[in-house]
Coordinates of N, CA and C and ligand atoms in Angstrom, one line a residue:
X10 N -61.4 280.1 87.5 CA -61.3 278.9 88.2 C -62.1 279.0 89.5
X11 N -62.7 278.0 90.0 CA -63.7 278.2 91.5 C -63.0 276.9 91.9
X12 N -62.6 277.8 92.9 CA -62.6 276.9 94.5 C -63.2 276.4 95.3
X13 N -63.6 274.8 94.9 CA -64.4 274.0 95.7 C -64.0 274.1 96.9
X14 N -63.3 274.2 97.5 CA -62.7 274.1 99.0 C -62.1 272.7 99.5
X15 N -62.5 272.3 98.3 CA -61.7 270.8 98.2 C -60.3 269.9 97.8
X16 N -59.7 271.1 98.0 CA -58.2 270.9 97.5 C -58.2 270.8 95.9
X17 N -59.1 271.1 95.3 CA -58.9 271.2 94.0 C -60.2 272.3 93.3
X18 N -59.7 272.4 91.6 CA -60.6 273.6 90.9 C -61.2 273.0 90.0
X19 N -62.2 273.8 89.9 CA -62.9 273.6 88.6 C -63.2 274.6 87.3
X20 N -62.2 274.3 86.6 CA -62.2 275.2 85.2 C -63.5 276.2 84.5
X21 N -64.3 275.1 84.5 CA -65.9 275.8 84.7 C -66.7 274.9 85.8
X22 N -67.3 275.6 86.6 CA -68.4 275.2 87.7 C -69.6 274.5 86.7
X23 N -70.0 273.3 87.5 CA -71.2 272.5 87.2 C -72.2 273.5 87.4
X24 N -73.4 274.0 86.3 CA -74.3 274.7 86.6 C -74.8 274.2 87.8
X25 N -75.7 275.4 88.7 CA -76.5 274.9 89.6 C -77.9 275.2 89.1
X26 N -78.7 274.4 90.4 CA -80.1 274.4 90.1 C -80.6 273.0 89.1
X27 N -82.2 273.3 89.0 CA -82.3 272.6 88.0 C -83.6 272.9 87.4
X28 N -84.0 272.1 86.4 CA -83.6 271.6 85.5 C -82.2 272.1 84.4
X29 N -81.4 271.4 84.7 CA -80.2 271.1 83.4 C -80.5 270.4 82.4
X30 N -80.1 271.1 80.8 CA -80.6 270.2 80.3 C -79.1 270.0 79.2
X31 N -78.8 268.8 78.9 CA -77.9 268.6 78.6 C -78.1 267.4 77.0
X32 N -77.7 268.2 76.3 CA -78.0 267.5 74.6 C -76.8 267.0 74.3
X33 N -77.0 265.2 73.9 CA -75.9 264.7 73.8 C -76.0 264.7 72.2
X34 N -74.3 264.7 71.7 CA -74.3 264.6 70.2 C -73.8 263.4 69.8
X35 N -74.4 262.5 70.7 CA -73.8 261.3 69.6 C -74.5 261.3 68.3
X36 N -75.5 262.2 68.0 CA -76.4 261.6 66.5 C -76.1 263.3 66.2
X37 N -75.6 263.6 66.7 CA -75.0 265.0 65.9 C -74.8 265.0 64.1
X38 N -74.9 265.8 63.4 CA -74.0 265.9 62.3 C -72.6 266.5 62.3
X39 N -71.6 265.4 62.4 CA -70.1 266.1 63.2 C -69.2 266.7 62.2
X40 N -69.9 267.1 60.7 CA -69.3 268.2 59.8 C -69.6 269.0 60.5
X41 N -70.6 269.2 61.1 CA -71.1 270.6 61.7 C -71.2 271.0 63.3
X42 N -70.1 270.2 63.3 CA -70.3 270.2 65.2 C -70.6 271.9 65.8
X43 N -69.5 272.7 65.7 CA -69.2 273.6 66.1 C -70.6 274.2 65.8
X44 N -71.1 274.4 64.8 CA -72.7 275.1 64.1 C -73.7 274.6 65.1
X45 N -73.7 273.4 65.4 CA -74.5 272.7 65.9 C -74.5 273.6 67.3
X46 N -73.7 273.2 67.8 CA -73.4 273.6 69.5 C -73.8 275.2 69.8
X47 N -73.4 275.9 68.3 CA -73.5 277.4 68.6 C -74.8 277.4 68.4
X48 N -75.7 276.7 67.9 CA -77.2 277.1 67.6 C -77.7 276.8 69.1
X49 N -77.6 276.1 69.6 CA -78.0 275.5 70.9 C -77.8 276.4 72.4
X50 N -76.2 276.7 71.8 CA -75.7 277.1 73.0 C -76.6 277.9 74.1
X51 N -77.4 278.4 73.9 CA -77.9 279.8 74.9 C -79.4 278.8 75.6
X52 N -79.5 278.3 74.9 CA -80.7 276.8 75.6 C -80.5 275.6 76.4
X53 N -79.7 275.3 76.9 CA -78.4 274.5 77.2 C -78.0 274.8 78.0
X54 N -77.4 273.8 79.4 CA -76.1 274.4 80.8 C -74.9 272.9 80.5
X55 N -75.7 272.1 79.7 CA -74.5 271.2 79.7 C -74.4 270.6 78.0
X56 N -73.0 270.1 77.9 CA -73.0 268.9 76.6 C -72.4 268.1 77.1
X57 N -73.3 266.7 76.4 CA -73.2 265.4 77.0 C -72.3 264.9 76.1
X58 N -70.9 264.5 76.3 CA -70.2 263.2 75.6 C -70.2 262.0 75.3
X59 N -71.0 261.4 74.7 CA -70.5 260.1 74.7 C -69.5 259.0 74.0
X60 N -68.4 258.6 75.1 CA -67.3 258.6 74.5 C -67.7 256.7 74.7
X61 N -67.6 255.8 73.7 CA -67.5 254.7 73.3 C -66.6 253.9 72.7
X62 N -66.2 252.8 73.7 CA -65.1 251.9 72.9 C -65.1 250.7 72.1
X63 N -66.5 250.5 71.5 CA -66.3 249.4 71.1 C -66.3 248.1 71.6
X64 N -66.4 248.0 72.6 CA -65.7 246.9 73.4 C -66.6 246.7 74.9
X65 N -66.7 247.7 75.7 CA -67.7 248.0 76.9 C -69.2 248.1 76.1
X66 N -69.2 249.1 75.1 CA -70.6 248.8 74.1 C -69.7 248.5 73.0
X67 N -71.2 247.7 72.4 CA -71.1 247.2 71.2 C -71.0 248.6 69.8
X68 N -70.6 249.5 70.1 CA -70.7 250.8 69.1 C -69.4 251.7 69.0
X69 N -68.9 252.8 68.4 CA -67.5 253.1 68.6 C -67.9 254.5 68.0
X70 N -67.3 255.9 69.0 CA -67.9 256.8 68.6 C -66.9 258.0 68.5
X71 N -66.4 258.3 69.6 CA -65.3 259.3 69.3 C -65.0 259.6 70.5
X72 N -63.4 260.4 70.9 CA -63.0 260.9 71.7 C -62.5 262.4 71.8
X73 N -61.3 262.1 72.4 CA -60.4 263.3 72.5 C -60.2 264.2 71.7
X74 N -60.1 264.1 70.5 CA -60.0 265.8 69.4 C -61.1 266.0 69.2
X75 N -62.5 265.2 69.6 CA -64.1 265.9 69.1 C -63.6 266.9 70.6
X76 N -63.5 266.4 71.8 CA -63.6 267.4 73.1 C -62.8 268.8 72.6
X77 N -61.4 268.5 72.6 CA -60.6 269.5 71.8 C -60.8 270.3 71.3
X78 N -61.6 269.9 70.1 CA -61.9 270.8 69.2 C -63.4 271.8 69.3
X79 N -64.3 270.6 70.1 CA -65.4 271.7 70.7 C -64.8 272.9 71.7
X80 N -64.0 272.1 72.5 CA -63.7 273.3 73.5 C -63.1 274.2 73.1
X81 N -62.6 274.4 71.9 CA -62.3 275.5 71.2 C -63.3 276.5 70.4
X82 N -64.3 276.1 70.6 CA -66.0 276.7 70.3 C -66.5 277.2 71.3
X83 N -66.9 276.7 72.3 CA -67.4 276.9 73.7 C -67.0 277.0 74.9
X84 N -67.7 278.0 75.7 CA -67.5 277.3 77.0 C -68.5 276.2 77.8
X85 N -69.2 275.8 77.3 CA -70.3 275.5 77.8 C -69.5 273.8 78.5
X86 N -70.1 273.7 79.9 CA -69.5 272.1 80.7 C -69.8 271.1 79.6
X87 N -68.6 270.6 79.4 CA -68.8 269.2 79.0 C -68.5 267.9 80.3
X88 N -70.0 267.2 79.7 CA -70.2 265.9 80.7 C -69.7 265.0 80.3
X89 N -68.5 264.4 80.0 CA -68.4 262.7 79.6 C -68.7 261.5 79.9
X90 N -69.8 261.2 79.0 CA -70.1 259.6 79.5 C -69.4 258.5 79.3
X91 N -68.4 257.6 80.0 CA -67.1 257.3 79.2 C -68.1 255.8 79.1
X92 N -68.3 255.3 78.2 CA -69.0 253.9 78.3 C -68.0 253.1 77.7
X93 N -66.7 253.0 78.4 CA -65.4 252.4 77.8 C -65.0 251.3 79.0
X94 N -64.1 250.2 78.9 CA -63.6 249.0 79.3 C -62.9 249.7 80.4
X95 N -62.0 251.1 80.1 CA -60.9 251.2 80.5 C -60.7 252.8 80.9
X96 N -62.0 253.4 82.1 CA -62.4 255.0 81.6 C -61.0 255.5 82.2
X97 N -60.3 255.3 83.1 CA -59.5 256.0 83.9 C -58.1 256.4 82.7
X98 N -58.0 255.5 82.2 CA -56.9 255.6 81.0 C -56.7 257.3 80.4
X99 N -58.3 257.5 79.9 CA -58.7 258.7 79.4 C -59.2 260.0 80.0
X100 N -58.7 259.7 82.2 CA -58.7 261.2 82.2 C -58.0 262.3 81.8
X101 N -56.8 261.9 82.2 CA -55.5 262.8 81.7 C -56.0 263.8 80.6
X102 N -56.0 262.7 79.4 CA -56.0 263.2 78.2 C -57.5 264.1 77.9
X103 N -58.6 263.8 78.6 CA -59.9 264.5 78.6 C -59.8 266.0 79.2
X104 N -58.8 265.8 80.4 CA -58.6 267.3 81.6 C -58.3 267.8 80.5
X105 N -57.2 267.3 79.9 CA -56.1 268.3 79.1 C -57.1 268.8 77.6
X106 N -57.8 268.5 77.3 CA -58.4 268.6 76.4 C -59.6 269.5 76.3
X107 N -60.0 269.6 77.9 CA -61.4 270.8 78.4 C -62.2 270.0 78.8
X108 N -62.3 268.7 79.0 CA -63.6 268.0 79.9 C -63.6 268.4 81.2
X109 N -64.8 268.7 81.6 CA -65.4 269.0 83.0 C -65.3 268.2 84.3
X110 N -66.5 267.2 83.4 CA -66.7 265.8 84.8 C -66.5 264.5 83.7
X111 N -66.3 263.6 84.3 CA -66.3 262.4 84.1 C -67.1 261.2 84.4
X112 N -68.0 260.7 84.1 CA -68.6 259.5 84.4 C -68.4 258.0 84.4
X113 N -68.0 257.4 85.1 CA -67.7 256.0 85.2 C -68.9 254.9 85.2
X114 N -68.7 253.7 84.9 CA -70.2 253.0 85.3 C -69.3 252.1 86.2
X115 N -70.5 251.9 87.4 CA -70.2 250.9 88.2 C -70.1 249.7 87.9
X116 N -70.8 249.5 86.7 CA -70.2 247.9 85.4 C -68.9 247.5 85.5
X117 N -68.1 248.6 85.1 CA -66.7 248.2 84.9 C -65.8 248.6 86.3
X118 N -65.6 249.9 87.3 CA -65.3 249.6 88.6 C -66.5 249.7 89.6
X119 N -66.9 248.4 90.2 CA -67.7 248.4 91.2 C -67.1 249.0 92.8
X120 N -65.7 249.5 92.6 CA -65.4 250.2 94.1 C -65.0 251.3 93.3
X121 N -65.4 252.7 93.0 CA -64.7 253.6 92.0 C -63.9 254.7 92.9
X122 N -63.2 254.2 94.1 CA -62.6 255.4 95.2 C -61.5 255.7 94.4
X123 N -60.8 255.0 93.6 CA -59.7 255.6 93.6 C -59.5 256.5 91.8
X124 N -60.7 255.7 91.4 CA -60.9 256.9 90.2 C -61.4 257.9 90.4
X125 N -62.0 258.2 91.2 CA -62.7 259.9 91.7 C -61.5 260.1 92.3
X126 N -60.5 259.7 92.8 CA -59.7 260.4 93.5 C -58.6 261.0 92.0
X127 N -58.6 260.0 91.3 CA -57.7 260.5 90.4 C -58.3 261.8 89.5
X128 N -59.5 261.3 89.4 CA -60.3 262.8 88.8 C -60.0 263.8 89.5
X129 N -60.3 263.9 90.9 CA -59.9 265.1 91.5 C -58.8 265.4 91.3
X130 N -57.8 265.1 91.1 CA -56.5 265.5 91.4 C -56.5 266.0 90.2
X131 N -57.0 265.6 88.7 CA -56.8 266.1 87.8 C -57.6 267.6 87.6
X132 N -58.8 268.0 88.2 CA -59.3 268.9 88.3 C -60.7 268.6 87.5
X133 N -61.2 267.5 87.4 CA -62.8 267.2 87.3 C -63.3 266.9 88.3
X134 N -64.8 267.0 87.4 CA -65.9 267.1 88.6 C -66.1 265.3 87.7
X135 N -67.0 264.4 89.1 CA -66.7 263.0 88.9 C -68.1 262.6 89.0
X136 N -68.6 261.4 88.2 CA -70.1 260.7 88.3 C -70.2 259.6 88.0
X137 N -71.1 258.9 88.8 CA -71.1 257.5 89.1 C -72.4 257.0 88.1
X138 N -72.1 256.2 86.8 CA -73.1 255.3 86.1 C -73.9 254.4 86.4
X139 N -75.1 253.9 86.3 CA -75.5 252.4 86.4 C -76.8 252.7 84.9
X140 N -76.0 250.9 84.8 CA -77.2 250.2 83.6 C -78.5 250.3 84.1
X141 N -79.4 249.7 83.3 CA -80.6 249.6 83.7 C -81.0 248.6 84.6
X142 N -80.0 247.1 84.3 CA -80.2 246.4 85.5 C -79.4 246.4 86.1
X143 N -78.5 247.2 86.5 CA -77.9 247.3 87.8 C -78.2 248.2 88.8
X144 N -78.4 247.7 90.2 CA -79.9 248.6 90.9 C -78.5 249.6 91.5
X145 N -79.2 250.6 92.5 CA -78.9 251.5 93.1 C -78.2 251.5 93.5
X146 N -78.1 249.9 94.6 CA -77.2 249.7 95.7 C -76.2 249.6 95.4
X147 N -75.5 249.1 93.9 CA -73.8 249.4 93.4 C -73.5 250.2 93.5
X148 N -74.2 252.0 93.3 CA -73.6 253.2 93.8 C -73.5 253.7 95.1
X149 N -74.6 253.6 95.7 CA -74.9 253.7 96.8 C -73.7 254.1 98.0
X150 N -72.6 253.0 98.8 CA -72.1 253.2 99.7 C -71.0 254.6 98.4
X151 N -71.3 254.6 97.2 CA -70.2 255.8 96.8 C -70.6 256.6 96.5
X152 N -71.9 257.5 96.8 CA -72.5 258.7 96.1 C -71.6 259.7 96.8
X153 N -71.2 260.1 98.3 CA -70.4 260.9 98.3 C -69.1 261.1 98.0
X154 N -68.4 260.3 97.0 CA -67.8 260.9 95.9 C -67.9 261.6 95.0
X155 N -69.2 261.3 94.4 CA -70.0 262.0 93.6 C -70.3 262.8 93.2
X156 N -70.1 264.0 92.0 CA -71.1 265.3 91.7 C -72.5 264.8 91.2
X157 N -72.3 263.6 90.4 CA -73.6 263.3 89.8 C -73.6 261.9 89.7
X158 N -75.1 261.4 90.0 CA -75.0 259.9 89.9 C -76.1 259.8 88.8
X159 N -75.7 258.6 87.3 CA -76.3 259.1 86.2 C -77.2 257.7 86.1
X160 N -78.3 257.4 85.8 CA -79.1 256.6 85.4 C -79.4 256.6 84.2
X161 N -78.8 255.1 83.8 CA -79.3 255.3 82.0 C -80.8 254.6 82.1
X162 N -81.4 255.4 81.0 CA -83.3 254.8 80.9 C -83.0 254.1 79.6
X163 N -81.3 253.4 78.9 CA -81.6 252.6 77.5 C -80.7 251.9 78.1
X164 N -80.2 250.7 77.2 CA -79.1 249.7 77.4 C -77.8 250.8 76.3
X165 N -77.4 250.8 77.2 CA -75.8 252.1 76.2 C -75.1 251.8 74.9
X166 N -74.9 252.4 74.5 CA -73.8 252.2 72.7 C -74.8 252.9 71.5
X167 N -76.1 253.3 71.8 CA -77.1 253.8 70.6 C -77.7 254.6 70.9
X168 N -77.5 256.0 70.2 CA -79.4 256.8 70.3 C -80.3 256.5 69.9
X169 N -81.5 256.8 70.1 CA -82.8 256.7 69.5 C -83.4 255.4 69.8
X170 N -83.0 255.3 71.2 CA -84.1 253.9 71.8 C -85.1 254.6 72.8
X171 N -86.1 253.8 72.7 CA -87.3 253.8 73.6 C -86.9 254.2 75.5
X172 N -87.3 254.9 75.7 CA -87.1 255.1 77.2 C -88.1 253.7 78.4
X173 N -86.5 253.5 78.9 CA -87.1 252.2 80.0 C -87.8 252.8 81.3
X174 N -88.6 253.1 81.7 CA -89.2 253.4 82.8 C -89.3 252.9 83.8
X175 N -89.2 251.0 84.2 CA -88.3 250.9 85.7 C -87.6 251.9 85.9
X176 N -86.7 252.1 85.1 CA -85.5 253.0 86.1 C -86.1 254.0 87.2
X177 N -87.2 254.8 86.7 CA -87.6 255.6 87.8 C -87.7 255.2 89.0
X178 N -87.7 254.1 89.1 CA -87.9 253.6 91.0 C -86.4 253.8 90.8
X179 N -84.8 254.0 90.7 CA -83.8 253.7 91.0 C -84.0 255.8 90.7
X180 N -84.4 256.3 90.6 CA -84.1 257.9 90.1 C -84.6 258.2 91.7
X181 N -85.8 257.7 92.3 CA -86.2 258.0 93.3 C -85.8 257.5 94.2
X182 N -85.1 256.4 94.3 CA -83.9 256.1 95.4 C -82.8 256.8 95.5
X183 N -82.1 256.9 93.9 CA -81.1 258.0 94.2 C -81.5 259.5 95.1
X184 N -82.3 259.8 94.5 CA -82.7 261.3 95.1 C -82.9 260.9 96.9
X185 N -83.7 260.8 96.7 CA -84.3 260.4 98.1 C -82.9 260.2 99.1
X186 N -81.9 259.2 98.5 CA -80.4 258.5 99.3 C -79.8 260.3 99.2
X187 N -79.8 261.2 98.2 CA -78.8 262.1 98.0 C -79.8 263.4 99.2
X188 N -81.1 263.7 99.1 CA -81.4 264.2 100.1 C -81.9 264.1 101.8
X189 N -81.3 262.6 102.1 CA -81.7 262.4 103.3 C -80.1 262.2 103.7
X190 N -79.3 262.2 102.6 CA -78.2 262.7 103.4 C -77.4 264.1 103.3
X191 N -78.9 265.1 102.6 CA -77.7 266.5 103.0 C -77.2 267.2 101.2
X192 N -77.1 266.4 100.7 CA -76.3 266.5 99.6 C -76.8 267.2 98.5
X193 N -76.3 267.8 97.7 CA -76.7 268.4 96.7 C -76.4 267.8 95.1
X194 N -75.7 266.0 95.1 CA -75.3 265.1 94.0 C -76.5 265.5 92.9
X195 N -76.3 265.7 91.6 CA -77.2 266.1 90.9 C -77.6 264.3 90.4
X196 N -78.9 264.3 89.6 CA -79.3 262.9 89.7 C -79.8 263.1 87.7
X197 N -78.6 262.5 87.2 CA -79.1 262.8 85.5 C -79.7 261.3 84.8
X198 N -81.0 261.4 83.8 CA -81.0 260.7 83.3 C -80.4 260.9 82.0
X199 N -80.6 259.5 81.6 CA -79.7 259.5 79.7 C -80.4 258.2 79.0
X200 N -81.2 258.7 77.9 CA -81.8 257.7 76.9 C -83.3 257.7 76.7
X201 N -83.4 258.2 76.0 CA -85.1 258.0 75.2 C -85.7 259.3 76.2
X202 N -85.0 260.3 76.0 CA -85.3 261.4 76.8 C -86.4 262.3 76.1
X203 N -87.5 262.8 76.0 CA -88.1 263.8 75.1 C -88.9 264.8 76.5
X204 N -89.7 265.7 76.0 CA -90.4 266.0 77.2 C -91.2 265.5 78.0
X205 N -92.6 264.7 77.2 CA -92.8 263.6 78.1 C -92.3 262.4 78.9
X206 N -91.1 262.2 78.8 CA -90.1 261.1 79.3 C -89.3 262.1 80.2
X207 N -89.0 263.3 80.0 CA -88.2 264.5 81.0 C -89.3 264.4 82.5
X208 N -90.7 264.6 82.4 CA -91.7 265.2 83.1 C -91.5 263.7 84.2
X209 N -91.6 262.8 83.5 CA -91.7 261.3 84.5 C -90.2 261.5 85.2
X210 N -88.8 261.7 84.5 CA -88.2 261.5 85.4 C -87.7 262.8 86.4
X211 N -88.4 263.5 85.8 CA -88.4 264.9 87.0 C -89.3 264.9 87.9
X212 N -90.3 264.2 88.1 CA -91.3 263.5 88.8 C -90.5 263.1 89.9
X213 N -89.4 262.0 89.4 CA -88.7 261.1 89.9 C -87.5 261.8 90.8
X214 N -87.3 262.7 90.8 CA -86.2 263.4 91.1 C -84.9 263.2 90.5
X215 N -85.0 263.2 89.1 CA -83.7 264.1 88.1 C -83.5 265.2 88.3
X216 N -82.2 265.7 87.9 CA -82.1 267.0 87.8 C -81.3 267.4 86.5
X217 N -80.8 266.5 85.7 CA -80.2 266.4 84.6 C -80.5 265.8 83.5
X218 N -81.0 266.5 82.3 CA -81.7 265.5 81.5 C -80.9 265.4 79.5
X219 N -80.6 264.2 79.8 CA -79.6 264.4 78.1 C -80.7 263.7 77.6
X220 N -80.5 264.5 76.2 CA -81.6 264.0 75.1 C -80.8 264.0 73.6
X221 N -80.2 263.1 73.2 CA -79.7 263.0 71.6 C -80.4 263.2 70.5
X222 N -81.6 262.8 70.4 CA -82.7 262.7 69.1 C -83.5 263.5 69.3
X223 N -83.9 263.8 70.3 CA -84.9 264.7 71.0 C -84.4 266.1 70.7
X224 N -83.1 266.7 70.8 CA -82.7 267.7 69.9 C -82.1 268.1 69.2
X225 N -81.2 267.2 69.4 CA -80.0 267.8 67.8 C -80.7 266.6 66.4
X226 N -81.8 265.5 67.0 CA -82.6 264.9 65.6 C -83.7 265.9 65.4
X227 N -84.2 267.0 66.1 CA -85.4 267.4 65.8 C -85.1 268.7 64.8
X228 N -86.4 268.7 64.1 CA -86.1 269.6 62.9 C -85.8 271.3 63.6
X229 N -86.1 271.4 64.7 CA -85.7 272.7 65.8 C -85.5 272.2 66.7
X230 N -83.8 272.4 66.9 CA -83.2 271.6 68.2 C -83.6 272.7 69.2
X231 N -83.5 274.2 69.2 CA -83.6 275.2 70.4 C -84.9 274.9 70.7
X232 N -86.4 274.7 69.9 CA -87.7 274.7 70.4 C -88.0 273.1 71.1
X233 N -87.0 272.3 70.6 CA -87.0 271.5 71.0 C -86.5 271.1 73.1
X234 N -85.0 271.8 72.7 CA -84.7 272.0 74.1 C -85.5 273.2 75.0
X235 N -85.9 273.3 74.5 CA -87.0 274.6 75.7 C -88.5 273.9 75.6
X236 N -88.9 273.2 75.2 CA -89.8 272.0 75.2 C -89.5 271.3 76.2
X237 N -88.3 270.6 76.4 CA -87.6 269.9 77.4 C -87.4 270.0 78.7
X238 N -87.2 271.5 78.5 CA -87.0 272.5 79.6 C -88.5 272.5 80.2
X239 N -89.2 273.0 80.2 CA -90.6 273.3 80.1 C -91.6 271.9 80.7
X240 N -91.0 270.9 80.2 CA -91.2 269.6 81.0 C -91.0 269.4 82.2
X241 N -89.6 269.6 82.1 CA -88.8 268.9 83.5 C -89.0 270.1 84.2
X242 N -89.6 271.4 84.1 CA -89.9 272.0 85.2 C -90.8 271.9 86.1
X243 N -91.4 270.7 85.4 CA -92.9 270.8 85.7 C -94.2 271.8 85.4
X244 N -93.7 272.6 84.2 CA -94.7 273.3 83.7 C -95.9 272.9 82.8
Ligands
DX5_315 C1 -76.6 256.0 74.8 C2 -76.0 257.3 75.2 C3 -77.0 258.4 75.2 C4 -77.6 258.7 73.9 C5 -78.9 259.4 74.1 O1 -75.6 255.0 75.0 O2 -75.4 257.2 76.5 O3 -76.4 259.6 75.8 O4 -76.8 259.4 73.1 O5 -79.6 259.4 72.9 P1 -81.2 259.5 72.9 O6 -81.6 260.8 73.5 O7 -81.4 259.5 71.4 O8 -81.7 258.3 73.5
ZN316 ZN1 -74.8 259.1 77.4

C-alpha cells in the first residue's frame, strides 16, 4: 500500500515517468484474457479498461468479473475507462474488484468534485475524460483533482478507428495547463493509437498511450508494444 499523503492509499501506485504504455482489451480474445495479459505483461505499466454501457456509447462490453478475474492474473494497474451514463454507481464495485483509477468524462458530469471525492475515499486514483469535441476548458477549472486527464483521438464505443488529430491542440493545452501549474497529472491518449500516432501525440505532450488494435490485433502484440514504446520516446 503507498501513502499518497492524502488521506488515502493506493493498492498499486500509478507508474511513474513516461512513456506509459497502456493496451486496451476491448478487441482482446476474452477466451484468452489471462494468456493475453501474461504475454504482454513485462512490455506494459498499464491495462486499459474499457467498461461500456450501451447507452452513454452506442456498444456494450464488459465489466466487473473481466476486472475480477484479471486481477487475479496480475498485478499490473488497471485504468478504467468508464464510458457509462452512470460511472459513480460502479466505483464501489470496481475498488472491490482491484481497479486502480477511474475515468469519468466530463459528458456525463461536467462538475466531477464530488466523484473524485468519492473515488478517493474509496482508495482510487481518479481521471478526467473529454470527447473529441469537447475542448479543454470542461476539464480545465478540475485538473487538480486529477491523476490523469484522458483525451480521446476517436468518438468512443469501438476499436479500430482512424486517429483524429485536432485533438493534439487540446493534448498541448492539457500539458502545458498541467505544467505551468506545477503538476505532475499524467496526460493519456485513447484511439487509433499505433506508433506513428504515439510520436504526434508525444510531440504533444502525452504521457499515456492506449492502443487496442495496435497490440493485442497485431500478429506480435510485445514487438508491437515496444514499437510503441520506441515512438512515444521519441526515438
Ligand atoms: C474506444 C476505447 C478505446 C479503444 C482503443 O471507445 O475507449 O480504448 O479500445 O482501440 P484502438 O486502439 O483500436 O483505437
Ligand atoms: Zn478507452
Amino acid at each position: 500500500m503507498t501513502d499518497t499523503g492524502a488521506g488515502y492509499t493506493r493498492p498499486v501506485p500509478l507508474p511513474t515517468g513516461s512513456p506509459k504504455i497502456a493496451p486496451s482489451i476491448l478487441n482482446a480474445d476474452f477466451a484468452r484474457l489471462g494468456e493475453v495479459i501474461a504475454e504482454i505483461e513485462d512490455e506494459v505499466d498499464l491495462v486499459h479498461v474499457d467498461v461500456m454501457d450501451g447507452h452513454f456509447v452506442p456498444n456494450l462490453s464488459f465489466g466487473i468479473p473481466i476486472v475480477e478475474s484479471l486481477r487475479a492474473v496480475t498485478d499490473l494497474y488497471f485504468d478504467c475507462h468508464l464510458m457509462v451514463t452512470n460511472p459513480v454507481a460502479l466505483f464501489e464495485p470496481l475498488a472491490a474488484a482491484g481497479a486502480n483509477l477511474v475515468t469519468i468524462h466530463a459528458e456525463v458530469h461536467p462538475d466531477p468534485t464530488d466523484a473524485a471525492r468519492i473515488a478517493r475515499e474509496l482508495g482510487l486514483d481518479f481521471g478526467l475524460v473529454i470527447n473529441p469535441p469537447t475542448p479543454f476548458e470542461a476539464v480545465e477549472p478540475f485538473v487538480e483533482l486529477a491523476d490523469l486527464v484522458l483525451v480521446m483521438s476517436v468518438h468512443p464505443g469501438f476499436g479500430g478507428q482512424s486517429f483524429i488529430s485536432d485533438v493534439l491542440t487540446k493534448v498541448e493545452s492539457a500539458k502545458n495547463w498541467v505544467d505551468s501549474h506545477g503538476l505532475v497529472t499524467d496526460i493519456e491518449i485513447d484511439g487509433g493509437i499505433t506508433a506513428a500516432t504515439a510520436r504526434l501525440a508525444a510531440d504533444a505532450g502525452a504521457t499515456v498511450f492506449v492502443a487496442g488494435t495496435a497490440i493485442l490485433g497485431a500478429a506480435d502484440p510485445v514487438e508491437s508494444a515496444r514499437e510503441i514504446r520506441k515512438a512515444a520516446s521519441g526515438a
